[in-house]
């Protein structure tokens, strides 16, 4: 497989990844690899594709005049959610329940470096695509298995999604208002946490392979992946202290939360005594410095509700941007606005950093892309291509594997790949 010529100086240039995953966890892991130059080939179910293609609304209807390869998997059109996890990938449709479809996958894996799957434990082996199966095809393959609860333990056979793991990992127990119900983080946090661990493990295994010549298998459970992120809450639990929902308050720092302003909210994060004193001076409340309730960070944490009452009364006097101008710009203090998503994606800082770009899409004109944050001195990173239509690259990939037109026709006849439209 040849990586994109424009990515010749990317760190993972020349690495081919076979992505057997669906939804977010594996998809975001391989997205991170694609951003670093790997060629990622999504192997999708014929006609249906990745489940994330059907995640919506919203959906975007393609150009009805498009007559190139591939198609939308959902009658409603393309899911923008799918885009955000699948930039710079190729899509093939192989029916792995047919012998010839399975053989096509083996031929693909033979030339690949990495395989990622997120089937429920035992499923890959039943399909003939487990680590031992594919190691016979390519003995130095790096194979990553992702599941909800891992392959051992009493929960290993349970199905799982981000919502369930946010619950079992303790995240929901410390998220939400103090007197309210447990709250799910508003993005698929444990999916993304797990994806980052998986990408980290894959790159580590590729580095080890460079040193030893040996492939490896990485096995990761979402529940396990989320637990190290508990950090300060875990620290409290380790010494027998209660962890609880605190709204935007922090369990070990104060002030470190959102406060209401005249027209919105202001985040204030004073993580040391110097910043606390400077904040009090800047808001014209030097009396708070000498208040015994707020003399030190432990005092402020112990009297967090009283501190919130004092500071909220001050911050309600002005709009958010006035406070940002005064405190962040003029005094260099760690404060900032609470933006909605649209504003987070479209503001002067995001624009200056070039985080949001547009990529040409054969059937949709252009699609927006959220770039990844790694900026190297001696290498490049970034997305080059729009997310693929379902099956867009099936024939091209098979041709690259050495299949001639007759063999591709045979795969169609045997149901290994979709027939002509």
GROMACS .gro file of C-alpha atoms in nm:
model
  421
    1UNK     CA    1   0.000   0.000   0.000
    2UNK     CA    2   0.132   0.346  -0.087
    3UNK     CA    3   0.064   0.627   0.156
    4UNK     CA    4  -0.049   0.964   0.029
    5UNK     CA    5   0.242   1.132  -0.154
    6UNK     CA    6   0.167   1.459   0.025
    7UNK     CA    7   0.238   1.286   0.357
    8UNK     CA    8   0.594   1.177   0.272
    9UNK     CA    9   0.743   1.341   0.579
   10UNK     CA   10   0.479   1.227   0.824
   11UNK     CA   11   0.595   1.001   1.107
   12UNK     CA   12   0.374   0.702   1.014
   13UNK     CA   13   0.427   0.733   0.639
   14UNK     CA   14   0.439   0.382   0.491
   15UNK     CA   15   0.237   0.222   0.773
   16UNK     CA   16  -0.084   0.049   0.663
   17UNK     CA   17  -0.365   0.000   0.915
   18UNK     CA   18  -0.658  -0.237   0.860
   19UNK     CA   19  -0.950  -0.097   1.060
   20UNK     CA   20  -1.215  -0.359   1.139
   21UNK     CA   21  -1.387  -0.140   1.398
   22UNK     CA   22  -1.724   0.028   1.409
   23UNK     CA   23  -1.844   0.333   1.601
   24UNK     CA   24  -1.605   0.561   1.790
   25UNK     CA   25  -1.346   0.385   2.002
   26UNK     CA   26  -1.146   0.205   1.736
   27UNK     CA   27  -1.235   0.461   1.473
   28UNK     CA   28  -1.082   0.750   1.664
   29UNK     CA   29  -0.770   0.544   1.739
   30UNK     CA   30  -0.713   0.480   1.369
   31UNK     CA   31  -0.803   0.843   1.294
   32UNK     CA   32  -0.512   0.949   1.513
   33UNK     CA   33  -0.284   0.718   1.314
   34UNK     CA   34  -0.416   0.855   0.984
   35UNK     CA   35  -0.340   1.208   1.100
   36UNK     CA   36   0.023   1.101   1.143
   37UNK     CA   37   0.045   0.961   0.790
   38UNK     CA   38  -0.071   0.601   0.819
   39UNK     CA   39  -0.287   0.464   0.540
   40UNK     CA   40  -0.603   0.346   0.715
   41UNK     CA   41  -0.832   0.106   0.530
   42UNK     CA   42  -1.177   0.062   0.683
   43UNK     CA   43  -1.316  -0.285   0.621
   44UNK     CA   44  -1.691  -0.236   0.636
   45UNK     CA   45  -1.995  -0.458   0.618
   46UNK     CA   46  -2.146  -0.463   0.267
   47UNK     CA   47  -2.437  -0.222   0.223
   48UNK     CA   48  -2.449  -0.133   0.596
   49UNK     CA   49  -2.097  -0.010   0.672
   50UNK     CA   50  -1.982   0.137   1.002
   51UNK     CA   51  -2.267   0.185   1.249
   52UNK     CA   52  -2.151   0.542   1.291
   53UNK     CA   53  -2.261   0.616   0.934
   54UNK     CA   54  -2.617   0.589   1.067
   55UNK     CA   55  -2.566   0.811   1.373
   56UNK     CA   56  -2.796   1.108   1.333
   57UNK     CA   57  -2.971   1.334   1.269
   58UNK     CA   58  -2.826   1.549   1.134
   59UNK     CA   59  -2.755   1.400   0.792
   60UNK     CA   60  -2.630   1.571   0.476
   61UNK     CA   61  -2.765   1.471   0.137
   62UNK     CA   62  -2.498   1.409  -0.128
   63UNK     CA   63  -2.490   1.568  -0.470
   64UNK     CA   64  -2.744   1.367  -0.678
   65UNK     CA   65  -2.521   1.404  -0.985
   66UNK     CA   66  -2.226   1.225  -0.824
   67UNK     CA   67  -2.157   0.904  -1.019
   68UNK     CA   68  -1.819   0.797  -0.879
   69UNK     CA   69  -1.735   0.496  -0.660
   70UNK     CA   70  -1.896   0.446  -0.322
   71UNK     CA   71  -2.230   0.559  -0.187
   72UNK     CA   72  -2.400   0.671   0.131
   73UNK     CA   73  -2.489   0.392   0.368
   74UNK     CA   74  -2.795   0.562   0.512
   75UNK     CA   75  -3.101   0.662   0.313
   76UNK     CA   76  -3.094   0.997   0.491
   77UNK     CA   77  -2.747   1.083   0.361
   78UNK     CA   78  -2.407   1.130   0.525
   79UNK     CA   79  -2.365   1.168   0.902
   80UNK     CA   80  -2.142   1.462   1.003
   81UNK     CA   81  -2.061   1.266   1.319
   82UNK     CA   82  -1.912   0.996   1.096
   83UNK     CA   83  -1.694   1.257   0.925
   84UNK     CA   84  -1.528   1.362   1.250
   85UNK     CA   85  -1.393   1.010   1.310
   86UNK     CA   86  -1.305   0.905   0.956
   87UNK     CA   87  -1.107   1.172   0.773
   88UNK     CA   88  -0.822   1.045   0.556
   89UNK     CA   89  -0.939   0.682   0.546
   90UNK     CA   90  -1.018   0.442   0.265
   91UNK     CA   91  -1.330   0.224   0.264
   92UNK     CA   92  -1.371  -0.130   0.134
   93UNK     CA   93  -1.668  -0.363   0.171
   94UNK     CA   94  -1.578  -0.726   0.242
   95UNK     CA   95  -1.830  -0.989   0.351
   96UNK     CA   96  -1.617  -1.177   0.601
   97UNK     CA   97  -1.875  -1.455   0.625
   98UNK     CA   98  -1.779  -1.570   0.276
   99UNK     CA   99  -1.461  -1.764   0.204
  100UNK     CA  100  -1.352  -1.528  -0.071
  101UNK     CA  101  -1.426  -1.220   0.138
  102UNK     CA  102  -1.219  -1.364   0.420
  103UNK     CA  103  -0.938  -1.443   0.178
  104UNK     CA  104  -0.947  -1.085   0.049
  105UNK     CA  105  -0.899  -0.966   0.406
  106UNK     CA  106  -0.608  -1.206   0.452
  107UNK     CA  107  -0.449  -1.068   0.136
  108UNK     CA  108  -0.491  -0.717   0.273
  109UNK     CA  109  -0.348  -0.807   0.614
  110UNK     CA  110  -0.049  -0.975   0.451
  111UNK     CA  111   0.067  -0.633   0.329
  112UNK     CA  112  -0.042  -0.440   0.639
  113UNK     CA  113   0.132  -0.335   0.960
  114UNK     CA  114  -0.157  -0.294   1.202
  115UNK     CA  115  -0.503  -0.446   1.255
  116UNK     CA  116  -0.755  -0.292   1.494
  117UNK     CA  117  -1.081  -0.461   1.596
  118UNK     CA  118  -1.348  -0.394   1.857
  119UNK     CA  119  -1.565  -0.704   1.839
  120UNK     CA  120  -1.704  -0.851   2.157
  121UNK     CA  121  -1.445  -1.095   2.300
  122UNK     CA  122  -1.447  -1.422   2.107
  123UNK     CA  123  -1.615  -1.286   1.794
  124UNK     CA  124  -1.297  -1.222   1.595
  125UNK     CA  125  -1.181  -1.576   1.661
  126UNK     CA  126  -1.516  -1.718   1.545
  127UNK     CA  127  -1.486  -1.517   1.224
  128UNK     CA  128  -1.133  -1.644   1.162
  129UNK     CA  129  -0.976  -1.301   1.209
  130UNK     CA  130  -0.835  -1.328   1.562
  131UNK     CA  131  -0.471  -1.255   1.638
  132UNK     CA  132  -0.358  -1.615   1.592
  133UNK     CA  133  -0.540  -1.636   1.257
  134UNK     CA  134  -0.388  -1.318   1.121
  135UNK     CA  135  -0.043  -1.385   1.264
  136UNK     CA  136  -0.031  -1.689   1.036
  137UNK     CA  137  -0.086  -1.450   0.745
  138UNK     CA  138   0.158  -1.183   0.870
  139UNK     CA  139   0.377  -1.285   1.161
  140UNK     CA  140   0.493  -0.933   1.251
  141UNK     CA  141   0.148  -0.776   1.256
  142UNK     CA  142   0.057  -0.537   1.539
  143UNK     CA  143  -0.295  -0.639   1.640
  144UNK     CA  144  -0.510  -0.427   1.874
  145UNK     CA  145  -0.827  -0.564   2.035
  146UNK     CA  146  -1.067  -0.320   2.203
  147UNK     CA  147  -1.368  -0.422   2.409
  148UNK     CA  148  -1.586  -0.270   2.678
  149UNK     CA  149  -1.454  -0.462   2.979
  150UNK     CA  150  -1.154  -0.653   2.847
  151UNK     CA  151  -1.118  -1.023   2.781
  152UNK     CA  152  -1.094  -1.143   3.142
  153UNK     CA  153  -1.304  -1.094   3.452
  154UNK     CA  154  -1.673  -1.150   3.526
  155UNK     CA  155  -1.788  -0.863   3.300
  156UNK     CA  156  -1.584  -0.965   2.997
  157UNK     CA  157  -1.881  -1.092   2.796
  158UNK     CA  158  -2.099  -0.792   2.862
  159UNK     CA  159  -2.172  -0.555   2.575
  160UNK     CA  160  -2.078  -0.199   2.645
  161UNK     CA  161  -2.091   0.154   2.513
  162UNK     CA  162  -1.952   0.485   2.638
  163UNK     CA  163  -2.261   0.550   2.851
  164UNK     CA  164  -2.222   0.223   3.041
  165UNK     CA  165  -1.850   0.272   3.098
  166UNK     CA  166  -1.899   0.629   3.216
  167UNK     CA  167  -2.118   0.466   3.480
  168UNK     CA  168  -1.890   0.179   3.583
  169UNK     CA  169  -1.575   0.393   3.585
  170UNK     CA  170  -1.711   0.638   3.842
  171UNK     CA  171  -1.709   0.933   3.601
  172UNK     CA  172  -2.085   0.989   3.619
  173UNK     CA  173  -2.077   0.976   3.999
  174UNK     CA  174  -1.861   1.290   4.009
  175UNK     CA  175  -2.025   1.474   3.718
  176UNK     CA  176  -2.325   1.703   3.755
  177UNK     CA  177  -2.470   1.939   4.014
  178UNK     CA  178  -2.406   1.862   4.378
  179UNK     CA  179  -2.772   1.802   4.457
  180UNK     CA  180  -2.864   1.646   4.122
  181UNK     CA  181  -2.856   1.312   3.947
  182UNK     CA  182  -2.544   1.154   3.798
  183UNK     CA  183  -2.466   1.314   3.463
  184UNK     CA  184  -2.303   1.172   3.153
  185UNK     CA  185  -2.018   1.385   3.019
  186UNK     CA  186  -2.160   1.554   2.711
  187UNK     CA  187  -1.917   1.389   2.470
  188UNK     CA  188  -1.823   1.019   2.431
  189UNK     CA  189  -1.543   1.053   2.681
  190UNK     CA  190  -1.458   0.691   2.753
  191UNK     CA  191  -1.465   0.608   2.381
  192UNK     CA  192  -1.209   0.881   2.320
  193UNK     CA  193  -0.999   0.794   2.626
  194UNK     CA  194  -0.977   0.434   2.508
  195UNK     CA  195  -0.897   0.542   2.153
  196UNK     CA  196  -0.603   0.748   2.274
  197UNK     CA  197  -0.467   0.457   2.481
  198UNK     CA  198  -0.506   0.228   2.179
  199UNK     CA  199  -0.323   0.465   1.944
  200UNK     CA  200  -0.049   0.510   2.205
  201UNK     CA  201  -0.012   0.133   2.241
  202UNK     CA  202  -0.006   0.078   1.866
  203UNK     CA  203   0.268   0.334   1.810
  204UNK     CA  204   0.463   0.185   2.102
  205UNK     CA  205   0.432  -0.161   1.950
  206UNK     CA  206   0.545  -0.034   1.611
  207UNK     CA  207   0.852   0.118   1.777
  208UNK     CA  208   0.922  -0.212   1.956
  209UNK     CA  209   0.888  -0.393   1.624
  210UNK     CA  210   1.156  -0.165   1.480
  211UNK     CA  211   1.387  -0.274   1.763
  212UNK     CA  212   1.303  -0.646   1.776
  213UNK     CA  213   1.138  -0.736   1.445
  214UNK     CA  214   0.844  -0.881   1.639
  215UNK     CA  215   0.479  -0.793   1.614
  216UNK     CA  216   0.251  -0.789   1.916
  217UNK     CA  217  -0.106  -0.800   2.037
  218UNK     CA  218  -0.254  -0.518   2.243
  219UNK     CA  219  -0.568  -0.593   2.445
  220UNK     CA  220  -0.756  -0.303   2.601
  221UNK     CA  221  -1.086  -0.263   2.784
  222UNK     CA  222  -1.272   0.068   2.799
  223UNK     CA  223  -1.341   0.032   3.171
  224UNK     CA  224  -0.969  -0.017   3.241
  225UNK     CA  225  -0.881   0.273   3.011
  226UNK     CA  226  -1.104   0.519   3.196
  227UNK     CA  227  -0.986   0.447   3.551
  228UNK     CA  228  -0.640   0.614   3.528
  229UNK     CA  229  -0.814   0.938   3.429
  230UNK     CA  230  -0.985   0.965   3.770
  231UNK     CA  231  -0.660   1.115   3.912
  232UNK     CA  232  -0.762   1.358   4.188
  233UNK     CA  233  -1.086   1.174   4.261
  234UNK     CA  234  -0.895   0.845   4.287
  235UNK     CA  235  -0.651   1.017   4.523
  236UNK     CA  236  -0.937   1.106   4.756
  237UNK     CA  237  -1.084   0.756   4.741
  238UNK     CA  238  -0.745   0.597   4.815
  239UNK     CA  239  -0.737   0.766   5.156
  240UNK     CA  240  -1.102   0.700   5.236
  241UNK     CA  241  -1.243   1.044   5.153
  242UNK     CA  242  -1.582   1.080   4.987
  243UNK     CA  243  -1.599   1.164   4.618
  244UNK     CA  244  -1.912   1.339   4.498
  245UNK     CA  245  -2.070   1.558   4.234
  246UNK     CA  246  -1.963   1.918   4.272
  247UNK     CA  247  -2.095   2.097   3.965
  248UNK     CA  248  -1.802   2.292   3.822
  249UNK     CA  249  -1.618   2.304   4.156
  250UNK     CA  250  -1.292   2.114   4.200
  251UNK     CA  251  -1.229   1.869   4.487
  252UNK     CA  252  -0.878   1.996   4.568
  253UNK     CA  253  -0.850   2.354   4.435
  254UNK     CA  254  -1.042   2.678   4.499
  255UNK     CA  255  -1.133   2.899   4.331
  256UNK     CA  256  -1.142   2.661   4.036
  257UNK     CA  257  -1.488   2.666   3.882
  258UNK     CA  258  -1.737   2.857   3.668
  259UNK     CA  259  -1.907   3.167   3.810
  260UNK     CA  260  -2.216   3.344   3.672
  261UNK     CA  261  -2.159   3.683   3.510
  262UNK     CA  262  -2.401   3.949   3.388
  263UNK     CA  263  -2.452   3.761   3.062
  264UNK     CA  264  -2.301   3.412   3.093
  265UNK     CA  265  -2.030   3.229   3.284
  266UNK     CA  266  -1.663   3.284   3.364
  267UNK     CA  267  -1.416   3.007   3.443
  268UNK     CA  268  -1.168   3.102   3.714
  269UNK     CA  269  -0.873   2.877   3.791
  270UNK     CA  270  -0.641   3.003   4.065
  271UNK     CA  271  -0.418   2.706   4.135
  272UNK     CA  272  -0.176   2.873   4.379
  273UNK     CA  273  -0.162   3.141   4.648
  274UNK     CA  274   0.001   3.405   4.428
  275UNK     CA  275  -0.278   3.384   4.172
  276UNK     CA  276  -0.540   3.401   4.444
  277UNK     CA  277  -0.393   3.721   4.586
  278UNK     CA  278  -0.363   3.877   4.240
  279UNK     CA  279  -0.726   3.789   4.162
  280UNK     CA  280  -0.849   3.953   4.481
  281UNK     CA  281  -0.659   4.272   4.399
  282UNK     CA  282  -0.779   4.275   4.037
  283UNK     CA  283  -1.148   4.245   4.130
  284UNK     CA  284  -1.109   4.509   4.401
  285UNK     CA  285  -1.166   4.263   4.685
  286UNK     CA  286  -0.834   4.269   4.877
  287UNK     CA  287  -1.030   4.201   5.195
  288UNK     CA  288  -1.069   3.839   5.083
  289UNK     CA  289  -0.694   3.786   5.110
  290UNK     CA  290  -0.706   3.844   5.486
  291UNK     CA  291  -1.028   3.652   5.541
  292UNK     CA  292  -0.946   3.350   5.759
  293UNK     CA  293  -1.193   3.138   5.564
  294UNK     CA  294  -0.989   3.186   5.247
  295UNK     CA  295  -0.635   3.223   5.382
  296UNK     CA  296  -0.494   2.914   5.208
  297UNK     CA  297  -0.607   2.671   4.942
  298UNK     CA  298  -0.713   2.409   5.203
  299UNK     CA  299  -0.916   2.683   5.376
  300UNK     CA  300  -1.078   2.783   5.049
  301UNK     CA  301  -1.162   2.422   4.966
  302UNK     CA  302  -1.313   2.374   5.312
  303UNK     CA  303  -1.524   2.690   5.268
  304UNK     CA  304  -1.597   2.654   4.899
  305UNK     CA  305  -1.966   2.744   4.922
  306UNK     CA  306  -1.893   3.071   5.105
  307UNK     CA  307  -1.618   3.150   4.853
  308UNK     CA  308  -1.859   3.087   4.566
  309UNK     CA  309  -2.112   3.325   4.718
  310UNK     CA  310  -1.854   3.604   4.758
  311UNK     CA  311  -1.709   3.571   4.408
  312UNK     CA  312  -2.042   3.520   4.232
  313UNK     CA  313  -2.167   3.851   4.371
  314UNK     CA  314  -1.865   4.023   4.218
  315UNK     CA  315  -1.868   3.852   3.880
  316UNK     CA  316  -2.240   3.914   3.826
  317UNK     CA  317  -2.163   4.285   3.803
  318UNK     CA  318  -2.009   4.270   3.453
  319UNK     CA  319  -2.044   4.073   3.127
  320UNK     CA  320  -1.810   3.783   3.065
  321UNK     CA  321  -1.597   3.952   2.799
  322UNK     CA  322  -1.532   4.253   3.022
  323UNK     CA  323  -1.400   4.021   3.291
  324UNK     CA  324  -1.187   3.836   3.037
  325UNK     CA  325  -1.040   4.162   2.909
  326UNK     CA  326  -0.965   4.287   3.262
  327UNK     CA  327  -0.842   3.967   3.424
  328UNK     CA  328  -0.689   3.762   3.143
  329UNK     CA  329  -0.563   4.032   2.908
  330UNK     CA  330  -0.473   4.312   3.151
  331UNK     CA  331  -0.368   4.110   3.457
  332UNK     CA  332  -0.260   3.779   3.303
  333UNK     CA  333  -0.485   3.575   3.530
  334UNK     CA  334  -0.620   3.229   3.439
  335UNK     CA  335  -0.982   3.308   3.357
  336UNK     CA  336  -1.184   3.240   3.045
  337UNK     CA  337  -1.533   3.232   2.895
  338UNK     CA  338  -1.762   2.930   2.878
  339UNK     CA  339  -1.841   2.896   2.507
  340UNK     CA  340  -2.101   2.688   2.330
  341UNK     CA  341  -1.967   2.441   2.073
  342UNK     CA  342  -2.029   2.664   1.771
  343UNK     CA  343  -1.830   2.947   1.928
  344UNK     CA  344  -1.553   2.710   2.039
  345UNK     CA  345  -1.513   2.605   1.676
  346UNK     CA  346  -1.531   2.961   1.540
  347UNK     CA  347  -1.333   3.221   1.731
  348UNK     CA  348  -1.014   3.418   1.682
  349UNK     CA  349  -0.791   3.169   1.864
  350UNK     CA  350  -0.924   2.862   1.682
  351UNK     CA  351  -0.891   3.048   1.352
  352UNK     CA  352  -0.537   3.165   1.426
  353UNK     CA  353  -0.426   2.809   1.502
  354UNK     CA  354  -0.582   2.670   1.183
  355UNK     CA  355  -0.772   2.401   1.369
  356UNK     CA  356  -1.081   2.409   1.146
  357UNK     CA  357  -1.025   2.354   0.775
  358UNK     CA  358  -1.225   2.227   0.479
  359UNK     CA  359  -1.157   1.923   0.264
  360UNK     CA  360  -1.295   1.850  -0.079
  361UNK     CA  361  -1.549   1.568  -0.085
  362UNK     CA  362  -1.645   1.402  -0.416
  363UNK     CA  363  -2.015   1.388  -0.336
  364UNK     CA  364  -2.062   1.666  -0.081
  365UNK     CA  365  -1.854   1.953  -0.215
  366UNK     CA  366  -1.657   2.029   0.099
  367UNK     CA  367  -1.666   1.903   0.456
  368UNK     CA  368  -1.521   2.078   0.762
  369UNK     CA  369  -1.238   1.903   0.944
  370UNK     CA  370  -1.118   1.944   1.302
  371UNK     CA  371  -0.741   1.912   1.287
  372UNK     CA  372  -0.544   1.725   1.552
  373UNK     CA  373  -0.319   1.929   1.782
  374UNK     CA  374   0.031   1.786   1.726
  375UNK     CA  375   0.272   2.034   1.569
  376UNK     CA  376   0.622   1.903   1.499
  377UNK     CA  377   0.943   2.087   1.430
  378UNK     CA  378   1.083   1.819   1.199
  379UNK     CA  379   0.776   1.636   1.071
  380UNK     CA  380   0.426   1.715   0.950
  381UNK     CA  381   0.085   1.592   1.052
  382UNK     CA  382  -0.268   1.659   0.936
  383UNK     CA  383  -0.554   1.528   0.728
  384UNK     CA  384  -0.542   1.528   0.350
  385UNK     CA  385  -0.867   1.360   0.239
  386UNK     CA  386  -1.234   1.376   0.325
  387UNK     CA  387  -1.402   1.078   0.492
  388UNK     CA  388  -1.481   0.801   0.243
  389UNK     CA  389  -1.815   0.702   0.101
  390UNK     CA  390  -1.906   0.343   0.177
  391UNK     CA  391  -1.702   0.106  -0.037
  392UNK     CA  392  -1.544   0.394  -0.227
  393UNK     CA  393  -1.205   0.221  -0.251
  394UNK     CA  394  -1.300  -0.146  -0.277
  395UNK     CA  395  -1.194  -0.199  -0.638
  396UNK     CA  396  -0.884   0.019  -0.611
  397UNK     CA  397  -0.760  -0.170  -0.305
  398UNK     CA  398  -0.827  -0.509  -0.464
  399UNK     CA  399  -0.648  -0.395  -0.778
  400UNK     CA  400  -0.351  -0.290  -0.562
  401UNK     CA  401  -0.349  -0.639  -0.407
  402UNK     CA  402  -0.316  -0.791  -0.755
  403UNK     CA  403  -0.676  -0.891  -0.822
  404UNK     CA  404  -0.765  -0.869  -1.190
  405UNK     CA  405  -1.106  -0.775  -1.330
  406UNK     CA  406  -1.217  -1.137  -1.353
  407UNK     CA  407  -1.128  -1.206  -0.991
  408UNK     CA  408  -1.313  -0.896  -0.876
  409UNK     CA  409  -1.618  -1.011  -1.074
  410UNK     CA  410  -1.589  -1.350  -0.902
  411UNK     CA  411  -1.593  -1.179  -0.560
  412UNK     CA  412  -1.915  -1.006  -0.661
  413UNK     CA  413  -2.072  -1.331  -0.775
  414UNK     CA  414  -1.978  -1.501  -0.447
  415UNK     CA  415  -2.120  -1.215  -0.238
  416UNK     CA  416  -1.781  -1.121  -0.096
  417UNK     CA  417  -1.819  -0.762  -0.217
  418UNK     CA  418  -2.131  -0.576  -0.333
  419UNK     CA  419  -2.242  -0.615  -0.692
  420UNK     CA  420  -2.245  -0.338  -0.947
  421UNK     CA  421  -2.497  -0.065  -0.868
   0.00000   0.00000   0.00000
